[in-house]
Short mmCIF file of C-alpha atoms in Angstrom, two decimals:
data_model
loop_
_atom_site.label_atom_id
_atom_site.label_comp_id
_atom_site.label_asym_id
_atom_site.label_seq_id
_atom_site.Cartn_x
_atom_site.Cartn_y
_atom_site.Cartn_z
CA MET A 1 18.26 -11.57 21.89
CA LYS A 2 18.37 -11.24 25.68
CA THR A 3 15.48 -12.84 27.55
CA SER A 4 13.27 -10.72 29.78
CA GLU A 5 10.07 -11.48 31.66
CA LYS A 6 7.79 -9.46 29.45
CA LEU A 7 7.54 -9.83 25.69
CA ARG A 8 7.84 -6.42 24.05
CA PHE A 9 7.33 -7.06 20.34
CA SER A 10 5.53 -9.57 18.11
CA ILE A 11 6.39 -9.34 14.42
CA VAL A 12 3.58 -10.76 12.29
CA ILE A 13 4.30 -11.98 8.76
CA PRO A 14 1.52 -13.28 6.49
CA ALA A 15 2.84 -15.75 3.93
CA PHE A 16 1.55 -17.46 0.81
CA ASN A 17 4.12 -19.49 -1.16
CA GLU A 18 7.06 -17.44 0.10
CA ALA A 19 9.72 -20.19 0.14
CA HIS A 20 11.97 -18.06 -2.06
CA TYR A 21 11.95 -15.06 0.32
CA ILE A 22 11.00 -16.13 3.84
CA ALA A 23 14.49 -17.22 4.95
CA ASP A 24 16.02 -13.83 4.12
CA THR A 25 13.18 -12.07 5.92
CA ILE A 26 13.57 -14.08 9.12
CA ASP A 27 17.38 -13.91 9.05
CA SER A 28 17.18 -10.12 8.71
CA LEU A 29 14.93 -9.93 11.78
CA LYS A 30 17.19 -12.21 13.80
CA LYS A 31 20.12 -9.88 13.06
CA GLN A 32 18.43 -6.89 14.72
CA ASN A 33 20.59 -5.20 17.35
CA TYR A 34 17.54 -4.79 19.61
CA ARG A 35 18.61 -6.28 22.96
CA ASP A 36 15.27 -7.38 24.42
CA LYS A 37 13.00 -10.30 23.59
CA PHE A 38 10.66 -10.40 20.60
CA GLU A 39 8.85 -13.12 18.68
CA ILE A 40 8.53 -13.75 14.95
CA ILE A 41 5.15 -15.08 13.84
CA VAL A 42 4.60 -16.45 10.34
CA VAL A 43 1.00 -17.10 9.28
CA ASP A 44 0.83 -19.69 6.51
CA ASN A 45 -2.12 -18.62 4.36
CA GLY A 46 -2.56 -21.81 2.33
CA SER A 47 0.94 -22.23 0.91
CA THR A 48 1.67 -25.21 -1.32
CA ASP A 49 5.46 -24.89 -1.06
CA GLN A 50 7.94 -25.17 1.83
CA THR A 51 7.18 -21.77 3.39
CA ALA A 52 5.99 -23.16 6.75
CA VAL A 53 8.81 -25.73 6.97
CA ILE A 54 11.50 -23.11 6.33
CA ALA A 55 9.98 -20.66 8.82
CA LYS A 56 9.82 -23.29 11.57
CA SER A 57 13.39 -24.38 10.93
CA LEU A 58 14.54 -20.78 11.46
CA GLY A 59 12.79 -20.46 14.81
CA ALA A 60 9.61 -18.60 13.84
CA LYS A 61 6.27 -19.47 15.38
CA VAL A 62 4.08 -20.74 12.54
CA PHE A 63 0.29 -20.63 12.50
CA THR A 64 -2.12 -21.60 9.75
CA GLU A 65 -5.00 -19.51 8.41
CA LEU A 66 -7.08 -21.29 5.79
CA ASN A 67 -9.27 -18.31 4.89
CA PRO A 68 -7.49 -16.69 1.92
CA GLY A 69 -6.58 -13.03 2.20
CA VAL A 70 -3.98 -10.86 3.86
CA CYS A 71 -6.38 -9.43 6.46
CA TRP A 72 -7.36 -12.94 7.58
CA ALA A 73 -3.69 -13.85 7.92
CA ARG A 74 -2.72 -10.69 9.80
CA ASP A 75 -5.74 -11.06 12.08
CA LYS A 76 -4.74 -14.63 12.97
CA GLY A 77 -1.14 -13.64 13.67
CA THR A 78 -2.10 -10.64 15.78
CA ARG A 79 -4.53 -12.67 17.88
CA GLU A 80 -1.77 -15.22 18.56
CA ALA A 81 0.79 -12.50 19.35
CA GLN A 82 2.08 -12.32 22.93
CA GLY A 83 3.87 -8.99 22.65
CA GLU A 84 2.47 -5.70 23.88
CA ILE A 85 3.36 -4.16 20.51
CA VAL A 86 2.56 -5.89 17.23
CA ILE A 87 4.50 -5.11 14.06
CA SER A 88 2.94 -5.70 10.66
CA THR A 89 5.35 -6.56 7.87
CA ASP A 90 5.72 -8.85 4.82
CA ALA A 91 7.42 -12.12 3.90
CA ASP A 92 9.53 -10.66 1.08
CA THR A 93 11.03 -7.83 3.12
CA ILE A 94 14.34 -7.18 4.89
CA TYR A 95 15.36 -4.64 7.53
CA ALA A 96 18.28 -2.52 8.66
CA LYS A 97 19.85 -3.76 11.92
CA ASP A 98 18.56 -0.77 13.91
CA TRP A 99 15.01 -0.90 12.49
CA LEU A 100 13.44 -2.39 15.62
CA ASN A 101 15.44 -0.14 17.94
CA LYS A 102 14.11 2.98 16.22
CA ILE A 103 10.55 1.76 16.65
CA ASP A 104 11.14 0.97 20.32
CA GLU A 105 12.71 4.37 21.00
CA GLU A 106 9.72 6.17 19.51
CA PHE A 107 7.25 4.33 21.75
CA LYS A 108 9.41 5.02 24.81
CA ARG A 109 9.75 8.71 23.94
CA ASN A 110 6.01 9.38 24.27
CA PRO A 111 3.59 7.10 26.17
CA LYS A 112 0.68 8.56 24.18
CA VAL A 113 2.05 7.14 20.93
CA VAL A 114 -0.05 4.13 19.87
CA GLY A 115 1.53 3.47 16.48
CA VAL A 116 4.83 3.92 14.66
CA ALA A 117 4.96 3.77 10.86
CA GLY A 118 7.74 4.04 8.32
CA PRO A 119 8.21 3.95 4.54
CA CYS A 120 9.14 1.04 2.32
CA ARG A 121 11.66 0.93 -0.48
CA PHE A 122 11.73 -1.51 -3.39
CA MET A 123 14.79 -3.67 -3.97
CA GLY A 124 15.64 -3.75 -7.66
CA GLY A 125 12.91 -3.29 -10.24
CA PRO A 126 12.35 -0.50 -12.77
CA MET A 127 13.44 3.10 -12.33
CA TRP A 128 9.89 4.36 -11.69
CA GLY A 129 9.59 1.80 -8.90
CA ALA A 130 12.62 3.27 -7.19
CA ILE A 131 11.36 6.83 -7.51
CA TYR A 132 7.72 6.74 -6.52
CA PRO A 133 8.16 5.47 -2.90
CA TYR A 134 10.38 8.48 -2.24
CA ILE A 135 7.72 10.80 -3.64
CA LEU A 136 4.83 9.09 -1.82
CA PHE A 137 6.46 8.77 1.58
CA GLY A 138 8.24 12.09 1.23
CA PHE A 139 4.79 13.67 0.94
CA ILE A 140 3.46 11.63 3.90
CA SER A 141 6.48 12.72 5.95
CA PHE A 142 6.02 16.39 5.00
CA ILE A 143 2.36 16.34 6.05
CA TYR A 144 3.28 14.63 9.31
CA LYS A 145 5.92 17.26 10.12
CA ILE A 146 3.51 20.16 9.70
CA SER A 147 0.37 18.54 11.16
CA HIS A 148 1.57 15.59 13.29
CA LYS A 149 -0.93 13.41 11.42
CA THR A 150 -0.01 10.25 9.53
CA LEU A 151 -2.19 10.03 6.42
CA TYR A 152 -1.06 6.65 5.15
CA ILE A 153 0.88 3.58 6.29
CA THR A 154 2.37 0.61 4.49
CA ALA A 155 1.57 -2.81 5.96
CA THR A 156 5.23 -3.73 5.50
CA ASN A 157 6.23 -1.27 8.23
CA PHE A 158 3.70 -0.52 10.94
CA ALA A 159 3.91 -1.12 14.70
CA PHE A 160 0.90 -0.65 16.98
CA LYS A 161 -0.02 -1.30 20.59
CA LYS A 162 -2.14 -4.44 20.79
CA SER A 163 -4.22 -2.83 23.55
CA VAL A 164 -5.79 -0.40 21.02
CA TRP A 165 -6.43 -3.09 18.39
CA SER A 166 -9.92 -4.56 18.04
CA GLY A 167 -9.27 -6.89 15.10
CA TYR A 168 -8.74 -6.62 11.36
CA ASN A 169 -11.86 -6.19 9.28
CA THR A 170 -11.60 -9.41 7.26
CA ALA A 171 -14.15 -8.14 4.72
CA PHE A 172 -11.32 -6.05 3.28
CA ASN A 173 -8.60 -7.29 0.97
CA GLN A 174 -6.09 -4.74 -0.30
CA GLY A 175 -6.17 -1.63 1.89
CA GLY A 176 -7.86 -3.20 4.89
CA ASP A 177 -4.52 -3.89 6.55
CA GLU A 178 -3.43 -0.30 5.93
CA LEU A 179 -6.21 2.28 5.63
CA ASP A 180 -8.66 0.60 8.00
CA LEU A 181 -5.97 -0.31 10.53
CA LEU A 182 -4.64 3.26 10.49
CA ARG A 183 -8.14 4.65 11.03
CA GLN A 184 -8.66 2.27 13.95
CA THR A 185 -5.30 3.04 15.55
CA ARG A 186 -5.47 6.82 15.19
CA ALA A 187 -8.75 6.84 17.11
CA HIS A 188 -6.77 5.94 20.26
CA GLY A 189 -3.80 8.26 20.05
CA ARG A 190 -0.89 9.50 18.00
CA VAL A 191 0.65 7.58 15.11
CA VAL A 192 4.25 8.62 14.44
CA PHE A 193 5.78 8.50 10.98
CA LEU A 194 9.54 7.83 10.81
CA ASN A 195 10.73 8.56 7.31
CA ASN A 196 14.29 7.52 8.25
CA ASN A 197 13.27 3.95 9.18
CA PRO A 198 12.35 2.13 5.95
CA THR A 199 11.83 -1.51 5.18
CA PHE A 200 13.16 -2.97 1.93
CA THR A 201 10.72 -5.12 0.01
CA SER A 202 10.81 -7.17 -3.16
CA ALA A 203 10.10 -5.37 -6.43
CA ARG A 204 8.09 -8.32 -7.77
CA ARG A 205 4.92 -6.22 -7.39
CA LEU A 206 6.27 -4.00 -10.16
CA THR A 207 7.06 -6.69 -12.73
CA ARG A 208 3.80 -6.16 -14.64
CA GLY A 209 4.59 -2.54 -15.32
CA LEU A 210 3.46 0.95 -14.36
CA ILE A 211 0.06 0.72 -16.10
CA TYR A 212 -0.84 -2.55 -14.37
CA ASN A 213 0.29 -1.28 -10.98
CA PHE A 214 -1.70 1.94 -11.27
CA PHE A 215 -4.91 0.71 -12.89
CA VAL A 216 -5.11 -2.78 -11.39
CA THR A 217 -3.11 -2.99 -8.16
CA PHE A 218 -3.84 0.51 -6.87
CA LEU A 219 -6.97 1.82 -8.55
CA LEU A 220 -9.02 -1.36 -8.96
CA PHE A 221 -8.03 -3.77 -6.18
CA TYR A 222 -6.95 -1.17 -3.64
CA PHE A 223 -8.96 2.03 -3.89
CA VAL A 224 -12.13 0.88 -5.70
CA ASP A 225 -12.43 -2.37 -3.74
CA TYR A 226 -11.83 -0.55 -0.45
CA VAL A 227 -14.64 1.93 -1.17
CA LEU A 228 -17.03 -0.78 -2.40
CA THR A 229 -16.30 -2.92 0.64
CA LYS A 230 -17.13 -0.04 2.97
CA ILE A 231 -20.43 0.44 1.11
CA PHE A 232 -21.51 -3.20 0.75
CA LYS A 233 -19.78 -4.57 3.89
CA LYS A 234 -18.05 -7.27 1.84
CA SER A 235 -15.45 -7.44 -0.90
CA VAL A 236 -16.89 -7.06 -4.38
CA LEU A 237 -13.75 -7.77 -6.41
CA GLY A 238 -12.20 -10.48 -4.24
CA ASN A 239 -8.53 -11.04 -3.48
CA VAL A 240 -5.92 -9.26 -5.57
CA PRO A 241 -4.16 -11.59 -8.06
CA LYS A 242 -1.06 -13.13 -6.49
CA PHE A 243 2.37 -12.16 -7.77
CA ARG A 244 3.44 -15.79 -8.06
CA ASN A 245 2.01 -16.92 -11.41
CA GLU A 246 0.93 -15.37 -14.68
CA LEU A 247 -2.62 -14.06 -14.88
CA SER A 248 -5.19 -16.24 -16.62
CA PRO A 249 -6.55 -15.09 -20.03
CA ASN A 250 -9.98 -14.48 -18.46
CA ILE A 251 -8.57 -12.10 -15.83
CA LEU A 252 -6.49 -10.31 -18.46
CA SER A 253 -9.60 -9.81 -20.61
CA VAL A 254 -11.51 -8.31 -17.69
CA LEU A 255 -8.61 -6.00 -16.88
CA HIS A 256 -8.33 -4.81 -20.49
CA VAL A 257 -12.05 -3.99 -20.54
CA PHE A 258 -11.69 -2.13 -17.25
CA TRP A 259 -8.79 -0.05 -18.59
CA VAL A 260 -10.81 0.95 -21.66
CA ILE A 261 -13.86 1.90 -19.58
CA PHE A 262 -11.71 3.86 -17.15
CA LEU A 263 -9.93 5.80 -19.89
CA ILE A 264 -13.26 6.61 -21.55
CA GLY A 265 -14.57 7.84 -18.20
CA ILE A 266 -11.54 10.05 -17.62
CA PHE A 267 -11.83 11.46 -21.14
CA SER A 268 -15.53 12.23 -20.64
CA LEU A 269 -14.75 14.24 -17.50
CA TYR A 270 -12.72 16.71 -19.54
CA THR A 271 -14.87 16.84 -22.66
CA LYS A 272 -18.51 17.88 -22.59
CA PRO A 273 -20.96 16.60 -25.24
CA GLY A 274 -20.69 18.76 -28.33
CA HIS A 275 -17.84 20.74 -26.82
CA PHE A 276 -15.52 19.87 -29.68
CA LEU A 277 -18.13 20.71 -32.32
CA ILE A 278 -18.93 24.01 -30.64
CA LYS A 279 -15.25 24.95 -30.58
CA GLU A 280 -14.87 24.08 -34.25
CA SER A 281 -17.97 26.12 -35.12
CA GLN A 282 -16.60 29.10 -33.21
CA LYS A 283 -13.32 28.81 -35.11
CA THR A 284 -15.22 28.74 -38.42
CA ILE A 285 -17.25 31.82 -37.49
CA ILE A 286 -14.09 33.69 -36.49
CA LYS A 287 -12.37 32.74 -39.74
CA THR A 288 -15.45 33.83 -41.72
CA ASP A 289 -15.55 37.17 -39.92
CA HIS A 290 -11.87 37.75 -40.68
CA ALA A 291 -12.49 36.93 -44.33
CA LYS A 292 -15.43 39.36 -44.48
CA ASN A 293 -13.34 42.10 -42.91
CA ARG A 294 -10.59 41.58 -45.48
CA VAL A 295 -13.12 41.82 -48.34
CA ILE A 296 -14.59 45.03 -46.87
CA ASP A 297 -11.12 46.54 -46.54
CA ARG A 298 -10.37 45.80 -50.19
CA VAL A 299 -13.70 47.28 -51.34
CA GLU A 300 -13.10 50.46 -49.35
CA ARG A 301 -9.64 50.81 -50.87
CA LEU A 302 -11.13 50.59 -54.33
#
């Protein structure tokens, strides 16, 4: 990296027990072919392993945030950032060598651009995990091309001008560092979506299967908690379970109950009370009428 007077980028990485991944993440950033100066900030969010030690040894600036939660960690890192553009990413993610250059070029192309987003891809994992990011971000890219509006961002791949940032809403957990940050950024200008500039993140989020990821990770701790937090001004469900250890029996019991309630609710939306009985009665009446008509036909023939 060539030194210049002004710091262009600050890359902020929240981290909780990421000793297994953090070295690859930082090494990947240090191998960027971007020729100007940028800083790597790792926010240790209460790790009990060697995450902070490894990050420091690799040249990252390390800060500590004791309040648990990704929005707290990202907020701390962004406040400490010295760059004019802050990039949100994750501690289990790697990058193509031209990733930072593409972001820089997009900001230089149009001064009115306040944010640059891109997709993420999962490394390894099940087949469905490889397919759905292409579907999701392909749709986001299509909408952007026809409307110039970015509907969704991933926190593993979002750059924004610090001048338009007023702080993360730390009441949020999942979704606050994506949906709320996107809403805040778009209010100040254009957010570009580059579908050809992905990040590559660990597939550990997918290890509990498609059902868990849809009902728990997305529906419960992302969408439902985001909506409830906006209503009650604080998180109702708390932090999403970490993908470091197995879930406790109590949490699993709660999740099983939730799945059952949700499925019953979905079923009730498509079936009205008595609808089944009414349909069966109608079928019986029709069958009876057919039978009567056959009897009448036979009588008339006689």
